[in-house]
């Protein structure tokens, strides 16, 4: 069998969830959209179900998959419904529902529902993507109550720059949110992972951690909570071929790497078809037999090359960690000009093997 695989450590996941609790003292919805950032939503939900206050996903398709796998915990739809037709299923399965736009409010008003909904009313406090404008927020809230179709309303907003420590934009968004919801006594939810990790003074009865649950940091600099996270995923494979290169010999597509001395290189069964970023350049860190080394040349569809020259005892069959507990996904992402969110979500074709469940 091809040795490329993703190992998922569910005890690390639970550790990270508990770290959220410890750090915030708040209720926490584990964000498991996009197949739990590539970690497998059903397995992640099962591993967290006894601890978690609930889950959050992007859409009803993701929520239904969880219910159909026996997950009974609350599940929030982060974009609410895309079409009013979904309301019947939302009621049937007791999904919690974000309302981010007035058209959704219209649809709720017009609907006839067997049971009232649990609504998270989203304000655009400065991200300027979705959310109800601050000046229309109180009226929307009153309209929602007036429909008689909301059992409970949580007030929410989302930060655009919480991953930039000290950027005043986060405090501005909090101030806009607090001013616009003044006088409304309801629970609030503001904090995503970067806000959980670096903005302790931001109020939030409910927090919505995603990336930090998987043990990756959204920051591009050292951060104290990040140091206590445990990476959940290890992307690994093996050396399937060893080559000796003479100084001056090019290697791989485009001859993008040229040996600057006599070298030993290893070909690893992992490529961009598995989701390893093709943009990762020569020098991107890898771990071989417990020693750090580097990627060489262009990543191809099913294979990539690594430098074995400095690695004692490495050869055919050596285990290679592309990211995991030693080489952090955030380091690889930064090297490839992207973010750990994307490299996790891009994974495909690989078997996922779970432990610690
Ligand atoms: C994805 C998402 C989150 C989680 O964000 P992280 O940065 O991964 O913690 C929180 N809230 C909303 C509305 C989201 O869409």
XYZ file of C-alpha atoms and ligand atoms in Angstrom:
372
model
C 0.000 0.000 0.000
C 1.077 3.547 -0.656
C 2.582 4.831 2.588
C 1.131 8.368 2.420
C -1.366 8.989 5.215
C -2.741 11.412 7.761
C -2.628 10.312 11.389
C -5.221 12.034 13.572
C -4.582 12.169 17.312
C -7.978 12.567 18.966
C -6.537 12.930 22.461
C -4.641 16.020 21.253
C -7.946 17.334 19.904
C -9.586 16.914 23.311
C -6.602 18.569 24.973
C -6.993 21.580 22.696
C -10.722 21.818 23.367
C -10.035 21.798 27.116
C -7.413 24.493 26.614
C -10.131 26.673 25.039
C -12.321 26.123 28.095
C -9.460 26.864 30.467
C -8.443 29.985 28.576
C -11.927 31.471 28.280
C -14.250 29.932 30.875
C -16.875 30.270 28.133
C -19.120 27.814 26.356
C -17.425 26.629 23.189
C -18.815 25.503 19.860
C -16.201 23.352 18.164
C -16.006 24.569 14.571
C -15.892 21.471 12.369
C -16.891 22.875 8.981
C -15.123 21.669 5.830
C -14.884 18.126 7.210
C -13.322 19.444 10.424
C -10.627 21.307 8.482
C -9.729 18.056 6.753
C -9.592 15.997 9.961
C -12.902 14.155 9.421
C -15.999 15.827 10.891
C -17.771 12.706 12.116
C -14.765 11.272 13.941
C -13.883 14.663 15.394
C -17.469 15.227 16.571
C -17.611 11.763 18.119
C -14.344 12.382 19.947
C -15.555 15.702 21.346
C -19.226 14.954 21.889
C -19.098 14.287 25.622
C -17.054 17.458 26.246
C -18.311 19.970 23.703
C -21.201 22.401 24.182
C -21.954 22.004 20.502
C -20.569 22.169 16.990
C -20.556 24.655 14.145
C -20.555 23.858 10.426
C -20.913 25.852 7.217
C -24.108 24.380 5.823
C -26.958 21.969 6.283
C -25.277 19.238 4.237
C -22.471 19.143 6.787
C -24.930 19.240 9.687
C -27.043 16.392 8.304
C -23.976 14.196 7.941
C -23.347 14.645 11.667
C -26.948 13.947 12.707
C -27.037 10.888 10.460
C -23.920 9.630 12.258
C -25.707 9.894 15.578
C -24.394 13.244 16.820
C -27.156 14.629 19.039
C -25.360 17.762 20.297
C -26.353 21.257 19.152
C -25.082 22.093 15.663
C -24.926 25.702 14.471
C -25.172 26.495 10.745
C -22.650 29.325 10.386
C -24.209 30.708 7.215
C -27.740 29.788 8.189
C -29.855 28.605 5.280
C -29.149 29.310 1.613
C -32.754 28.740 0.640
C -35.967 28.963 2.680
C -36.666 25.314 1.778
C -34.057 24.316 4.349
C -36.087 25.664 7.259
C -38.186 22.512 7.572
C -35.043 20.372 7.956
C -33.520 22.880 10.357
C -36.563 22.519 12.604
C -36.758 18.763 12.185
C -33.132 18.256 13.233
C -32.972 21.039 15.813
C -30.120 22.831 14.081
C -29.170 26.246 15.364
C -29.191 28.837 12.644
C -27.221 32.017 11.915
C -29.211 34.865 10.393
C -26.728 37.113 8.610
C -28.993 38.958 6.172
C -32.388 40.584 6.061
C -33.567 38.226 3.305
C -33.203 35.381 5.797
C -35.311 37.299 8.278
C -37.977 37.809 5.606
C -37.960 34.069 4.912
C -38.366 33.219 8.595
C -41.204 35.710 8.869
C -43.014 34.114 5.943
C -42.405 30.520 7.027
C -44.681 28.361 9.062
C -42.583 26.300 11.420
C -43.675 23.575 13.811
C -41.217 24.725 16.460
C -39.364 27.967 17.220
C -35.741 28.260 16.113
C -32.511 28.899 17.964
C -31.109 31.898 16.079
C -27.645 33.448 16.096
C -28.184 36.954 14.774
C -25.018 38.114 13.079
C -23.906 41.735 12.978
C -21.406 43.159 10.514
C -19.225 44.978 13.020
C -16.523 45.749 10.465
C -15.588 42.612 8.553
C -17.899 43.808 5.761
C -18.662 40.378 4.427
C -21.947 39.095 5.855
C -23.943 40.348 8.838
C -26.629 42.880 9.512
C -25.523 46.503 9.507
C -25.130 47.933 13.038
C -27.736 50.619 12.311
C -30.320 47.976 11.363
C -29.402 45.447 14.043
C -31.791 46.420 16.832
C -34.703 46.604 14.425
C -33.801 43.183 13.030
C -33.660 41.784 16.546
C -37.084 43.203 17.377
C -38.499 41.904 14.112
C -37.121 38.470 14.852
C -38.729 38.439 18.294
C -41.934 39.724 16.726
C -42.150 36.706 14.415
C -42.619 34.499 17.457
C -40.386 32.004 15.675
C -37.234 32.435 17.729
C -36.977 30.378 20.899
C -33.603 31.856 21.750
C -31.371 34.484 20.150
C -27.596 34.753 20.511
C -25.955 37.947 19.250
C -22.835 37.306 17.206
C -20.184 38.933 15.094
C -16.895 37.902 13.485
C -13.442 39.513 13.533
C -11.449 40.374 10.437
C -8.031 40.943 12.007
C -7.895 39.161 15.374
C -4.809 37.298 14.142
C -2.870 40.578 14.247
C -1.941 41.104 17.895
C -2.439 44.680 18.925
C -4.308 45.719 15.776
C -6.942 48.207 16.961
C -9.471 46.902 14.447
C -10.498 44.122 16.847
C -11.259 46.587 19.645
C -13.096 48.826 17.181
C -15.281 45.913 16.120
C -16.060 45.105 19.768
C -16.995 48.744 20.416
C -19.249 48.874 17.333
C -20.885 45.604 18.346
C -21.458 46.654 21.957
C -22.857 50.051 20.984
C -25.245 48.583 18.415
C -26.597 45.912 20.733
C -26.916 48.189 23.744
C -29.948 47.365 25.859
C -30.432 43.905 24.364
C -29.931 41.378 27.123
C -28.923 38.246 25.279
C -25.889 35.991 25.147
C -23.146 37.062 22.769
C -20.551 35.261 20.663
C -17.532 37.041 19.215
C -14.358 35.014 19.614
C -12.836 32.724 16.995
C -9.455 31.020 17.586
C -7.217 34.096 17.313
C -9.546 36.007 19.628
C -9.614 33.109 22.099
C -5.826 32.976 22.055
C -4.815 36.627 22.036
C -7.774 38.807 23.020
C -8.635 37.798 26.600
C -10.680 40.930 27.284
C -13.140 40.461 24.439
C -16.475 39.393 25.960
C -18.033 36.223 24.564
C -20.482 33.904 26.326
C -19.931 31.486 23.488
C -16.598 31.093 21.705
C -16.169 29.533 18.262
C -12.713 27.937 18.008
C -11.716 26.208 14.784
C -8.063 26.106 13.804
C -6.749 25.961 17.382
C -8.714 22.762 18.057
C -6.547 21.125 15.430
C -3.443 22.353 17.202
C -2.376 24.942 14.647
C -1.788 28.594 15.282
C -3.373 31.353 13.222
C -0.508 33.694 14.185
C 2.632 34.168 12.157
C 4.658 34.819 15.292
C 5.190 33.012 18.616
C 2.196 33.181 20.930
C 1.746 31.879 24.473
C -1.445 29.855 23.975
C -0.066 28.494 20.686
C 2.815 26.963 22.656
C 0.323 24.878 24.619
C -1.578 23.508 21.627
C -0.975 19.940 20.531
C -0.917 19.297 16.768
C -3.676 16.827 15.924
C -2.674 15.807 12.398
C 0.550 14.180 11.282
C 0.956 14.014 7.526
C 3.497 11.330 6.807
C 4.865 9.054 4.156
C 8.021 7.154 3.284
C 11.077 7.408 1.093
C 10.382 5.173 -1.916
C 13.574 5.827 -3.858
C 17.069 7.153 -3.082
C 19.216 9.020 -5.639
C 22.764 10.287 -5.606
C 23.081 13.634 -7.372
C 26.369 15.077 -8.553
C 27.042 18.752 -8.101
C 25.395 20.627 -10.965
C 22.738 18.019 -11.764
C 19.171 19.292 -11.952
C 16.329 17.434 -10.340
C 12.592 17.198 -10.989
C 10.246 19.225 -13.177
C 11.727 22.360 -14.627
C 15.112 21.473 -13.179
C 13.975 23.783 -10.428
C 16.596 22.442 -8.055
C 20.245 22.021 -9.021
C 22.592 20.140 -6.684
C 25.207 22.551 -5.347
C 27.391 19.636 -4.230
C 27.206 15.865 -4.316
C 23.979 15.000 -2.540
C 21.683 12.163 -1.525
C 18.055 12.820 -2.150
C 14.966 10.822 -1.195
C 11.794 10.599 -3.227
C 8.731 10.575 -0.965
C 5.255 9.275 -1.845
C 3.359 12.527 -1.294
C 2.321 15.166 -3.777
C -0.038 17.960 -4.551
C -2.775 15.456 -5.416
C -2.717 14.577 -1.717
C -3.026 18.236 -0.828
C 0.618 18.944 -0.058
C 1.026 22.518 -1.352
C 2.675 22.680 -4.760
C 3.847 26.204 -3.923
C 6.117 24.905 -1.137
C 9.636 25.856 -2.249
C 13.043 24.273 -1.748
C 13.885 24.640 1.919
C 10.402 23.933 3.296
C 11.014 21.902 6.473
C 10.409 18.152 6.692
C 11.327 15.609 9.367
C 13.141 12.435 8.352
C 13.957 9.744 10.908
C 13.494 12.325 13.642
C 15.844 14.881 12.061
C 14.845 18.073 10.347
C 15.706 18.411 6.697
C 14.209 20.177 3.698
C 12.104 19.817 0.605
C 13.979 20.064 -2.717
C 12.680 21.230 -6.089
C 9.130 21.186 -7.336
C 6.413 19.189 -5.663
C 4.844 16.894 -8.221
C 1.432 15.255 -8.259
C 2.292 12.065 -6.393
C 5.860 12.587 -5.246
C 8.185 15.117 -3.744
C 11.901 15.114 -3.012
C 13.781 15.704 0.201
C 17.401 16.178 1.165
C 18.850 13.059 2.804
C 22.443 14.351 2.733
C 22.470 15.651 6.330
C 20.232 12.942 7.789
C 22.067 10.174 9.632
C 20.756 6.718 8.845
C 18.090 7.823 6.377
C 17.409 5.778 3.271
C 14.862 3.694 1.467
C 11.760 3.239 3.647
C 12.597 6.083 6.012
C 9.584 7.711 7.583
C 9.009 11.348 6.604
C 6.803 13.764 8.546
C 5.573 16.505 6.197
C 3.837 18.217 9.094
C 2.760 17.153 12.544
C 4.160 17.372 16.054
C 7.690 18.318 14.948
C 7.312 20.236 11.719
C 4.319 22.475 12.342
C 1.617 22.842 9.691
C 1.881 26.586 10.213
C 5.601 26.503 9.254
C 4.893 24.584 6.063
C 1.980 26.893 5.257
C 4.093 29.997 5.783
C 6.829 28.569 3.591
C 4.250 27.905 0.853
C 2.738 31.383 1.161
C -0.541 30.145 2.618
C -2.182 29.399 5.964
C -2.594 26.142 7.891
C -6.367 26.351 7.357
C -5.893 25.880 3.634
C -3.336 23.110 3.737
C -5.558 21.088 6.100
C -8.667 21.640 3.973
C -6.847 20.678 0.795
C -6.083 17.121 1.909
C -7.523 14.409 -0.282
C -6.839 10.869 -1.458
C -5.060 10.023 1.779
C -6.288 7.484 4.299
C -6.852 8.996 7.741
C -5.866 6.825 10.679
C -7.263 7.749 14.077
C -5.779 7.174 17.511
C -6.613 8.294 21.023
C -10.357 7.955 20.425
C -14.761 29.382 10.541
C -15.371 30.237 11.565
C -14.881 30.259 12.867
C -13.630 29.518 13.295
O -12.516 30.282 12.967
P -11.049 29.864 13.446
O -10.190 31.006 13.022
O -10.711 28.604 12.725
O -11.137 29.671 14.906
C -15.562 31.022 13.803
N -16.651 31.741 13.458
C -17.126 31.769 12.204
C -18.320 32.596 11.887
C -16.505 31.038 11.211
O -16.973 31.073 9.957
